[in-house]
Amino acid sequence: MKTVNDFNFENKKALIRVDFNVPLDEALQVTDATRIEAAKPTILKVLEDGGSAVLMSHLGRPKGVEQKFSLKNIVDKVSDIIGVQVKYVNDCIGPDVEAAVANLQNGEVLILENLRFYSEEKAGDKAFAEKLSKNGDIYINDAFGTAHRAHASTAIIAEFFPENKCFGLLLAKEIESLEKVLGSSEKPVTAILGGSKVSSKITVIENILDKIDHLIIGGGMGFTFIKAQGGDIGNSICEDDKMELALSILKQAEEKGVKVHLPVDVIAADAFSNDANTQVVDIYHIPDGWEGLDAGPKTNVGFSYVIAQSKTILWNGPIGVFEMKAFSKGTIELGNAVADATADGAFSLVGGGDSVAAVKQFGFANKVSYVSTGGGAMLEMLEGKTLPGIQAILD
Ligand code: AMP
């Protein structure tokens, strides 16, 4: 696996695909710069070697050219974070861009305009990728968030750099962290899966069953398993058409020697609201008119016990409706257990969408081993898929 550490960028122009798809408020100010921070080590490596960096990214979902999605809006933020006044050019291909790249001096950073102002980007257009490839000597992919897409700048472009292409430090770290969990992991390995739907996690579960010792299932998706086993789940969310699949997963887990841990009690509410009336009930006997919105106290103790025994932990998905304070306790206790296990030497990886939001919101981000920056990309890797953006560098 070639990374930026295998290259010396002195007098070279590095063309870096970053994921600067950051959230902006109405005043077009960056509200969360995590993704920019995450790309910083790669950019600094290039500059410290004595090279220059040409950054390309998408931002939002523009339909053609839309100024609110211009990367000009984030130039100041990127400059602050990188510590260099970043230059900007109002296109990503063409003569103006070629001139800006040609004028770029060692130690300088140039940011190109939003790649998705061209429909060719998402279409994975080869001619467009070739034009983009003119913007640097060495291609670096550091955009984990889009590594599962075969877009022009994330995958197709790599073929124009047969020798001079590599992973950025962020993308390399993402791959290594996942490899640590699913590959050469120290046992026992525990996967915690939560979130709303079984259907979105089925392929993940099936792929990881061979690699784990414990499977904790919580959150909304847990109810499909409980109902499938004959439980009364009241108004709790459930995918009736996935009940058979749930039973088949339990059977496969048993055959593979994976211990499955389901919630035993829940905080049931009489409405999907923070102000609802609540009661703690046995998860197999939720009264009609009530729905389970968080893990109950016995469940929290049980899950925490399993986590405390684990040496490798993967966490994807909250185990309650953590967005509402009344139903956030289970996810917080789970986060605490993962943080404690990590402090005791376990390797913990949190990834995939809402669990990342939860660890950030509750302050666990620095207490786990690694927080993945890519939601969809992480899930596809957990599903065992080869991501186009990764494969293109390996080819
Ligand atoms: P996902 O995107 O599938 O990972 O699901 C994340 C969402 O699942 C979060 O917005 C949670 O609020 C939601 N969730 C977790 N537990 C429950 C539950 N018991 N009932 C309804 N939604 C839930």
Short mmCIF file of C-alpha atoms and ligand atoms in Angstrom, two decimals:
data_model
loop_
_atom_site.label_atom_id
_atom_site.label_comp_id
_atom_site.label_asym_id
_atom_site.label_seq_id
_atom_site.Cartn_x
_atom_site.Cartn_y
_atom_site.Cartn_z
CA MET A 1 0.00 0.00 0.00
CA LYS A 2 1.77 3.15 -1.22
CA THR A 3 1.24 6.25 0.89
CA VAL A 4 2.60 9.78 0.75
CA ASN A 5 5.43 8.55 2.97
CA ASP A 6 6.78 6.58 -0.01
CA PHE A 7 7.29 9.78 -2.02
CA ASN A 8 9.47 12.85 -1.77
CA PHE A 9 7.49 15.84 -2.98
CA GLU A 10 10.41 18.25 -3.38
CA ASN A 11 9.73 20.42 -6.45
CA LYS A 12 6.62 18.32 -7.15
CA LYS A 13 3.04 19.40 -7.52
CA ALA A 14 0.81 17.02 -5.60
CA LEU A 15 -2.75 16.78 -6.88
CA ILE A 16 -4.75 15.82 -3.79
CA ARG A 17 -8.37 14.63 -3.83
CA VAL A 18 -9.61 15.74 -0.44
CA ASP A 19 -13.08 15.50 1.04
CA PHE A 20 -13.89 19.10 1.90
CA ASN A 21 -17.62 18.49 1.72
CA VAL A 22 -18.14 20.41 4.94
CA PRO A 23 -21.38 21.83 6.33
CA LEU A 24 -21.91 25.58 5.84
CA ASP A 25 -24.43 27.83 7.59
CA GLU A 26 -26.58 30.46 5.90
CA ALA A 27 -23.75 32.99 6.02
CA LEU A 28 -21.65 30.36 4.18
CA GLN A 29 -19.39 29.84 7.20
CA VAL A 30 -17.99 26.37 7.87
CA THR A 31 -19.80 24.90 10.90
CA ASP A 32 -17.74 21.71 11.26
CA ALA A 33 -14.16 21.63 9.96
CA THR A 34 -13.39 18.02 10.93
CA ARG A 35 -12.84 16.99 7.32
CA ILE A 36 -10.43 19.84 6.67
CA GLU A 37 -8.49 19.04 9.85
CA ALA A 38 -8.38 15.42 8.75
CA ALA A 39 -6.62 16.26 5.47
CA LYS A 40 -4.04 18.52 7.10
CA PRO A 41 -1.31 15.93 7.78
CA THR A 42 -1.17 14.91 4.11
CA ILE A 43 -1.01 18.50 2.89
CA LEU A 44 1.72 19.35 5.41
CA LYS A 45 3.78 16.31 4.38
CA VAL A 46 3.82 17.60 0.78
CA LEU A 47 4.71 21.15 1.83
CA GLU A 48 7.37 20.07 4.31
CA ASP A 49 9.05 17.98 1.61
CA GLY A 50 9.36 21.16 -0.44
CA GLY A 51 6.49 20.62 -2.85
CA SER A 52 3.19 22.34 -3.57
CA ALA A 53 -0.37 21.09 -3.18
CA VAL A 54 -3.31 21.36 -5.57
CA LEU A 55 -6.51 20.48 -3.69
CA MET A 56 -9.66 19.26 -5.39
CA SER A 57 -12.98 18.40 -3.77
CA HIS A 58 -16.70 18.47 -4.17
CA LEU A 59 -18.99 20.50 -1.90
CA GLY A 60 -22.67 19.80 -1.52
CA ARG A 61 -24.93 18.71 -4.35
CA PRO A 62 -24.83 21.54 -6.89
CA LYS A 63 -26.90 21.44 -10.04
CA GLY A 64 -24.40 23.02 -12.41
CA VAL A 65 -22.55 26.09 -11.14
CA GLU A 66 -24.07 27.40 -7.89
CA GLN A 67 -22.11 30.00 -5.94
CA LYS A 68 -23.31 28.77 -2.56
CA PHE A 69 -21.39 25.56 -3.31
CA SER A 70 -18.23 27.36 -4.44
CA LEU A 71 -15.05 26.21 -2.74
CA LYS A 72 -14.17 29.92 -2.52
CA ASN A 73 -16.44 29.91 0.54
CA ILE A 74 -14.03 27.69 2.46
CA VAL A 75 -10.68 29.16 1.37
CA ASP A 76 -10.25 31.21 4.57
CA LYS A 77 -11.09 28.25 6.80
CA VAL A 78 -8.67 25.99 4.93
CA SER A 79 -5.97 28.70 5.16
CA ASP A 80 -6.51 29.01 8.94
CA ILE A 81 -6.24 25.28 9.46
CA ILE A 82 -3.29 24.59 7.15
CA GLY A 83 -1.46 27.73 8.27
CA VAL A 84 -0.76 28.90 4.70
CA GLN A 85 -2.77 31.48 2.70
CA VAL A 86 -4.44 29.18 0.21
CA LYS A 87 -4.88 30.32 -3.40
CA TYR A 88 -8.10 29.69 -5.29
CA VAL A 89 -8.98 29.36 -8.95
CA ASN A 90 -12.58 29.51 -10.17
CA ASP A 91 -12.55 26.30 -12.19
CA CYS A 92 -11.05 22.83 -11.91
CA ILE A 93 -9.99 22.34 -15.55
CA GLY A 94 -9.05 24.63 -18.42
CA PRO A 95 -6.50 27.35 -19.25
CA ASP A 96 -6.98 29.47 -16.07
CA VAL A 97 -6.41 26.43 -13.94
CA GLU A 98 -3.36 25.36 -15.96
CA ALA A 99 -1.87 28.83 -15.51
CA ALA A 100 -2.58 28.85 -11.75
CA VAL A 101 -1.00 25.42 -11.37
CA ALA A 102 2.03 26.43 -13.47
CA ASN A 103 2.55 29.51 -11.28
CA LEU A 104 2.29 27.58 -8.03
CA GLN A 105 5.55 27.72 -6.06
CA ASN A 106 6.91 25.17 -3.63
CA GLY A 107 5.25 25.63 -0.24
CA GLU A 108 2.05 26.99 -1.80
CA VAL A 109 -1.45 25.52 -1.81
CA LEU A 110 -4.07 26.00 -4.52
CA ILE A 111 -7.69 24.98 -4.19
CA LEU A 112 -9.66 24.24 -7.35
CA GLU A 113 -13.35 24.97 -7.84
CA ASN A 114 -16.06 22.42 -6.96
CA LEU A 115 -15.59 19.28 -9.06
CA ARG A 116 -19.33 18.69 -9.14
CA PHE A 117 -19.93 21.87 -11.11
CA TYR A 118 -19.23 19.40 -13.93
CA SER A 119 -21.63 16.47 -14.30
CA GLU A 120 -18.66 14.54 -15.72
CA GLU A 121 -17.27 14.22 -12.19
CA LYS A 122 -20.00 11.93 -10.86
CA ALA A 123 -20.33 10.21 -14.23
CA GLY A 124 -16.71 9.10 -13.90
CA ASP A 125 -15.97 10.62 -17.30
CA LYS A 126 -12.56 9.59 -18.57
CA ALA A 127 -11.86 12.68 -20.70
CA PHE A 128 -12.70 14.90 -17.71
CA ALA A 129 -10.45 12.80 -15.46
CA GLU A 130 -7.63 13.21 -17.97
CA LYS A 131 -8.07 17.00 -17.93
CA LEU A 132 -7.99 16.99 -14.12
CA SER A 133 -4.84 14.88 -14.19
CA LYS A 134 -2.97 17.77 -15.86
CA ASN A 135 -3.11 19.60 -12.52
CA GLY A 136 -0.29 17.76 -10.78
CA ASP A 137 2.71 15.43 -10.99
CA ILE A 138 1.63 12.98 -8.30
CA TYR A 139 -1.95 12.00 -7.49
CA ILE A 140 -2.93 11.50 -3.86
CA ASN A 141 -6.33 10.22 -2.80
CA ASP A 142 -7.14 11.33 0.74
CA ALA A 143 -10.92 11.50 0.38
CA PHE A 144 -12.26 8.57 2.38
CA GLY A 145 -15.79 10.00 2.37
CA THR A 146 -16.04 9.47 -1.39
CA ALA A 147 -13.78 6.42 -1.74
CA HIS A 148 -16.85 4.24 -2.40
CA ARG A 149 -17.66 6.23 -5.53
CA ALA A 150 -16.11 5.62 -8.95
CA HIS A 151 -16.03 9.31 -9.80
CA ALA A 152 -13.58 11.01 -12.14
CA SER A 153 -11.47 12.53 -9.35
CA THR A 154 -11.69 9.64 -6.89
CA ALA A 155 -10.97 6.64 -9.09
CA ILE A 156 -10.82 7.18 -12.87
CA ILE A 157 -8.06 9.79 -12.64
CA ALA A 158 -5.64 7.30 -11.07
CA GLU A 159 -4.98 5.59 -14.39
CA PHE A 160 -3.26 8.75 -15.62
CA PHE A 161 -0.69 8.37 -12.83
CA PRO A 162 0.40 4.74 -13.30
CA GLU A 163 3.47 5.11 -11.09
CA ASN A 164 2.82 8.37 -9.29
CA LYS A 165 -0.26 7.70 -7.20
CA CYS A 166 -0.70 6.96 -3.52
CA PHE A 167 -2.94 7.12 -0.48
CA GLY A 168 -3.00 10.18 1.72
CA LEU A 169 -2.42 9.72 5.43
CA LEU A 170 -6.12 9.92 6.28
CA LEU A 171 -7.20 7.30 3.78
CA ALA A 172 -4.30 5.07 4.84
CA LYS A 173 -5.34 5.41 8.50
CA GLU A 174 -8.94 4.53 7.68
CA ILE A 175 -7.85 1.39 5.85
CA GLU A 176 -5.44 0.39 8.63
CA SER A 177 -8.04 0.93 11.37
CA LEU A 178 -10.57 -1.25 9.63
CA GLU A 179 -7.92 -3.84 8.93
CA LYS A 180 -7.12 -3.82 12.65
CA VAL A 181 -10.72 -4.60 13.48
CA LEU A 182 -11.60 -7.10 10.77
CA GLY A 183 -8.19 -8.52 9.99
CA SER A 184 -5.49 -9.13 12.53
CA SER A 185 -7.60 -8.22 15.52
CA GLU A 186 -6.92 -9.15 19.11
CA LYS A 187 -9.71 -11.26 20.58
CA PRO A 188 -12.37 -11.05 21.83
CA VAL A 189 -13.71 -8.90 19.02
CA THR A 190 -17.05 -7.20 19.66
CA ALA A 191 -19.22 -5.46 17.10
CA ILE A 192 -21.92 -3.12 18.36
CA LEU A 193 -24.60 -2.42 15.80
CA GLY A 194 -27.43 -0.01 16.42
CA GLY A 195 -29.40 2.50 14.43
CA SER A 196 -32.85 2.33 13.01
CA LYS A 197 -32.92 -0.40 10.41
CA VAL A 198 -31.76 -3.98 10.07
CA SER A 199 -32.08 -3.73 6.30
CA SER A 200 -29.26 -1.18 6.01
CA LYS A 201 -26.89 -3.31 8.11
CA ILE A 202 -27.63 -6.87 6.95
CA THR A 203 -24.70 -7.14 4.57
CA VAL A 204 -22.44 -5.73 7.27
CA ILE A 205 -23.60 -8.31 9.80
CA GLU A 206 -23.18 -11.19 7.36
CA ASN A 207 -19.70 -10.06 6.40
CA ILE A 208 -18.40 -9.58 9.94
CA LEU A 209 -19.83 -12.73 11.52
CA ASP A 210 -16.68 -14.68 10.60
CA LYS A 211 -14.49 -12.09 12.24
CA ILE A 212 -16.13 -11.37 15.58
CA ASP A 213 -16.80 -13.12 18.89
CA HIS A 214 -19.62 -10.94 20.22
CA LEU A 215 -22.39 -9.11 18.42
CA ILE A 216 -24.32 -6.50 20.37
CA ILE A 217 -27.51 -5.49 18.60
CA GLY A 218 -29.40 -2.48 19.91
CA GLY A 219 -31.36 0.55 18.85
CA GLY A 220 -34.36 0.42 16.56
CA MET A 221 -33.06 -2.56 14.61
CA GLY A 222 -33.14 -4.70 17.75
CA PHE A 223 -36.95 -4.86 17.71
CA THR A 224 -37.06 -6.84 14.48
CA PHE A 225 -35.04 -9.53 16.26
CA ILE A 226 -37.22 -9.41 19.37
CA LYS A 227 -40.49 -9.63 17.42
CA ALA A 228 -39.08 -12.40 15.24
CA GLN A 229 -38.51 -14.38 18.45
CA GLY A 230 -42.09 -13.91 19.55
CA GLY A 231 -41.74 -10.75 21.65
CA ASP A 232 -44.46 -8.10 21.99
CA ILE A 233 -42.83 -4.86 20.91
CA GLY A 234 -45.83 -2.49 21.04
CA ASN A 235 -45.35 0.43 18.67
CA SER A 236 -41.57 0.07 18.43
CA ILE A 237 -40.10 0.32 14.96
CA CYS A 238 -39.78 -2.98 13.18
CA GLU A 239 -39.21 -4.29 9.69
CA ASP A 240 -41.68 -7.17 9.50
CA ASP A 241 -40.32 -8.32 6.16
CA LYS A 242 -36.87 -8.74 7.73
CA MET A 243 -37.92 -10.99 10.62
CA GLU A 244 -36.97 -14.19 8.85
CA LEU A 245 -33.63 -12.69 7.98
CA ALA A 246 -33.15 -11.75 11.63
CA LEU A 247 -33.75 -15.36 12.66
CA SER A 248 -31.34 -16.54 9.99
CA ILE A 249 -28.68 -14.16 11.30
CA LEU A 250 -29.16 -15.52 14.82
CA LYS A 251 -28.79 -19.05 13.47
CA GLN A 252 -25.67 -18.20 11.45
CA ALA A 253 -24.18 -16.52 14.50
CA GLU A 254 -24.79 -19.59 16.60
CA GLU A 255 -23.20 -21.84 13.98
CA LYS A 256 -20.16 -19.60 13.83
CA GLY A 257 -19.83 -19.40 17.59
CA VAL A 258 -20.65 -15.71 17.76
CA LYS A 259 -22.47 -14.71 20.93
CA VAL A 260 -25.35 -12.34 20.16
CA HIS A 261 -26.43 -9.87 22.85
CA LEU A 262 -29.86 -8.29 22.46
CA PRO A 263 -31.39 -5.75 24.85
CA VAL A 264 -33.37 -7.24 27.75
CA ASP A 265 -35.21 -4.10 28.80
CA VAL A 266 -36.09 -0.76 27.24
CA ILE A 267 -37.19 2.74 28.04
CA ALA A 268 -40.65 2.69 26.51
CA ALA A 269 -42.45 5.91 25.66
CA ASP A 270 -46.10 6.67 24.88
CA ALA A 271 -45.04 9.01 22.04
CA PHE A 272 -41.99 9.68 19.86
CA SER A 273 -41.16 12.78 21.85
CA ASN A 274 -38.66 13.99 24.42
CA ASP A 275 -41.59 14.91 26.67
CA ALA A 276 -43.41 11.58 26.38
CA ASN A 277 -44.31 9.55 29.45
CA THR A 278 -41.81 6.74 29.92
CA GLN A 279 -41.46 3.45 31.75
CA VAL A 280 -38.83 0.73 31.90
CA VAL A 281 -40.19 -2.55 30.59
CA ASP A 282 -39.03 -6.01 29.61
CA ILE A 283 -38.22 -5.84 25.90
CA TYR A 284 -40.32 -8.93 25.16
CA HIS A 285 -43.39 -7.36 26.82
CA ILE A 286 -43.77 -3.81 25.61
CA PRO A 287 -47.40 -2.73 26.20
CA ASP A 288 -49.60 -1.73 23.28
CA GLY A 289 -49.35 1.99 22.57
CA TRP A 290 -45.77 2.18 23.85
CA GLU A 291 -42.53 2.14 21.88
CA GLY A 292 -38.97 1.35 22.92
CA LEU A 293 -36.76 4.37 22.36
CA ASP A 294 -33.67 3.58 24.45
CA ALA A 295 -31.91 0.68 26.08
CA GLY A 296 -33.00 0.02 29.66
CA PRO A 297 -30.78 -0.12 32.78
CA LYS A 298 -30.27 -3.91 32.81
CA THR A 299 -29.33 -3.85 29.14
CA ASN A 300 -26.81 -1.07 29.75
CA VAL A 301 -25.13 -3.09 32.50
CA GLY A 302 -25.07 -6.20 30.33
CA PHE A 303 -23.69 -4.46 27.25
CA SER A 304 -21.07 -2.64 29.32
CA TYR A 305 -19.93 -5.95 30.79
CA VAL A 306 -19.41 -7.47 27.33
CA ILE A 307 -17.57 -4.37 26.14
CA ALA A 308 -15.29 -4.40 29.20
CA GLN A 309 -14.13 -7.92 28.26
CA SER A 310 -13.40 -6.96 24.64
CA LYS A 311 -9.99 -6.30 23.13
CA THR A 312 -11.24 -5.06 19.78
CA ILE A 313 -14.45 -3.06 19.38
CA LEU A 314 -16.35 -1.86 16.36
CA TRP A 315 -19.27 0.48 16.97
CA ASN A 316 -21.76 1.49 14.33
CA GLY A 317 -25.10 3.05 15.15
CA PRO A 318 -26.67 4.50 18.33
CA ILE A 319 -28.65 2.21 20.60
CA GLY A 320 -31.41 4.68 21.26
CA VAL A 321 -32.91 7.86 19.89
CA PHE A 322 -29.89 9.76 21.22
CA GLU A 323 -30.98 13.00 19.55
CA MET A 324 -33.60 13.33 22.31
CA LYS A 325 -32.13 13.80 25.78
CA ALA A 326 -34.72 11.52 27.37
CA PHE A 327 -33.48 8.62 25.22
CA SER A 328 -29.75 9.30 25.07
CA LYS A 329 -28.67 7.48 28.23
CA GLY A 330 -28.14 4.08 26.63
CA THR A 331 -25.90 5.50 23.91
CA ILE A 332 -23.97 7.56 26.48
CA GLU A 333 -23.45 4.54 28.77
CA LEU A 334 -22.36 2.47 25.81
CA GLY A 335 -19.91 5.22 24.81
CA ASN A 336 -18.57 5.30 28.35
CA ALA A 337 -18.04 1.54 28.28
CA VAL A 338 -16.19 1.76 24.95
CA ALA A 339 -14.07 4.63 26.29
CA ASP A 340 -13.21 2.66 29.46
CA ALA A 341 -12.28 -0.45 27.47
CA THR A 342 -10.08 1.70 25.24
CA ALA A 343 -8.34 3.18 28.29
CA ASP A 344 -7.70 -0.42 29.39
CA GLY A 345 -5.96 -1.17 26.10
CA ALA A 346 -8.68 -2.26 23.69
CA PHE A 347 -8.69 -0.96 20.10
CA SER A 348 -11.98 0.76 19.32
CA LEU A 349 -13.24 1.98 15.97
CA VAL A 350 -16.38 4.07 15.70
CA GLY A 351 -17.73 4.56 12.23
CA GLY A 352 -20.63 5.05 9.94
CA GLY A 353 -22.91 8.05 10.19
CA ASP A 354 -24.89 8.64 13.35
CA SER A 355 -22.59 6.93 15.81
CA VAL A 356 -19.91 9.44 14.81
CA ALA A 357 -22.35 12.28 15.53
CA ALA A 358 -23.11 10.64 18.88
CA VAL A 359 -19.47 10.20 19.98
CA LYS A 360 -18.78 13.81 19.07
CA GLN A 361 -21.89 15.14 20.79
CA PHE A 362 -21.16 13.27 24.01
CA GLY A 363 -17.41 13.95 24.01
CA PHE A 364 -16.13 10.41 23.35
CA ALA A 365 -14.26 11.24 20.15
CA ASN A 366 -10.90 11.52 21.93
CA LYS A 367 -11.54 8.51 24.14
CA VAL A 368 -11.86 5.90 21.40
CA SER A 369 -8.99 4.67 19.23
CA TYR A 370 -10.32 5.89 15.92
CA VAL A 371 -13.37 7.73 14.62
CA SER A 372 -13.94 7.13 10.95
CA THR A 373 -14.59 10.17 8.75
CA GLY A 374 -16.67 8.37 6.15
CA GLY A 375 -20.20 7.09 6.72
CA GLY A 376 -21.13 5.31 3.52
CA ALA A 377 -17.55 4.40 2.68
CA MET A 378 -17.06 2.81 6.10
CA LEU A 379 -20.26 0.78 5.80
CA GLU A 380 -19.26 -0.49 2.35
CA MET A 381 -15.86 -1.54 3.67
CA LEU A 382 -17.58 -3.36 6.53
CA GLU A 383 -19.73 -5.08 3.93
CA GLY A 384 -16.52 -6.47 2.47
CA LYS A 385 -16.72 -4.44 -0.73
CA THR A 386 -13.66 -3.19 -2.54
CA LEU A 387 -13.98 0.57 -2.79
CA PRO A 388 -13.22 2.02 -6.25
CA GLY A 389 -11.16 4.88 -4.79
CA ILE A 390 -8.96 2.43 -2.91
CA GLN A 391 -8.71 -0.12 -5.72
CA ALA A 392 -7.64 2.57 -8.21
CA ILE A 393 -4.55 3.30 -6.13
CA LEU A 394 -3.74 -0.39 -5.62
CA ASP A 395 -4.08 -1.28 -9.34
P1 AMP B 1 -28.94 4.53 11.23
O1 AMP B 1 -28.89 5.70 10.30
O2 AMP B 1 -29.62 3.33 10.67
O3 AMP B 1 -27.60 4.23 11.86
O4 AMP B 1 -29.92 4.97 12.40
C1 AMP B 1 -29.63 6.02 13.26
C2 AMP B 1 -30.91 6.49 13.87
O5 AMP B 1 -31.52 5.42 14.57
C3 AMP B 1 -30.77 7.61 14.86
O6 AMP B 1 -31.31 8.77 14.30
C4 AMP B 1 -31.58 7.14 16.06
O7 AMP B 1 -32.44 8.12 16.56
C5 AMP B 1 -32.37 5.99 15.51
N1 AMP B 1 -32.78 5.04 16.53
C6 AMP B 1 -32.01 4.41 17.42
N2 AMP B 1 -32.76 3.67 18.26
C7 AMP B 1 -34.04 3.83 17.90
C8 AMP B 1 -35.29 3.34 18.38
N3 AMP B 1 -35.34 2.52 19.42
N4 AMP B 1 -36.42 3.73 17.76
C9 AMP B 1 -36.36 4.56 16.71
N5 AMP B 1 -35.21 5.06 16.20
C10 AMP B 1 -34.07 4.69 16.78
#
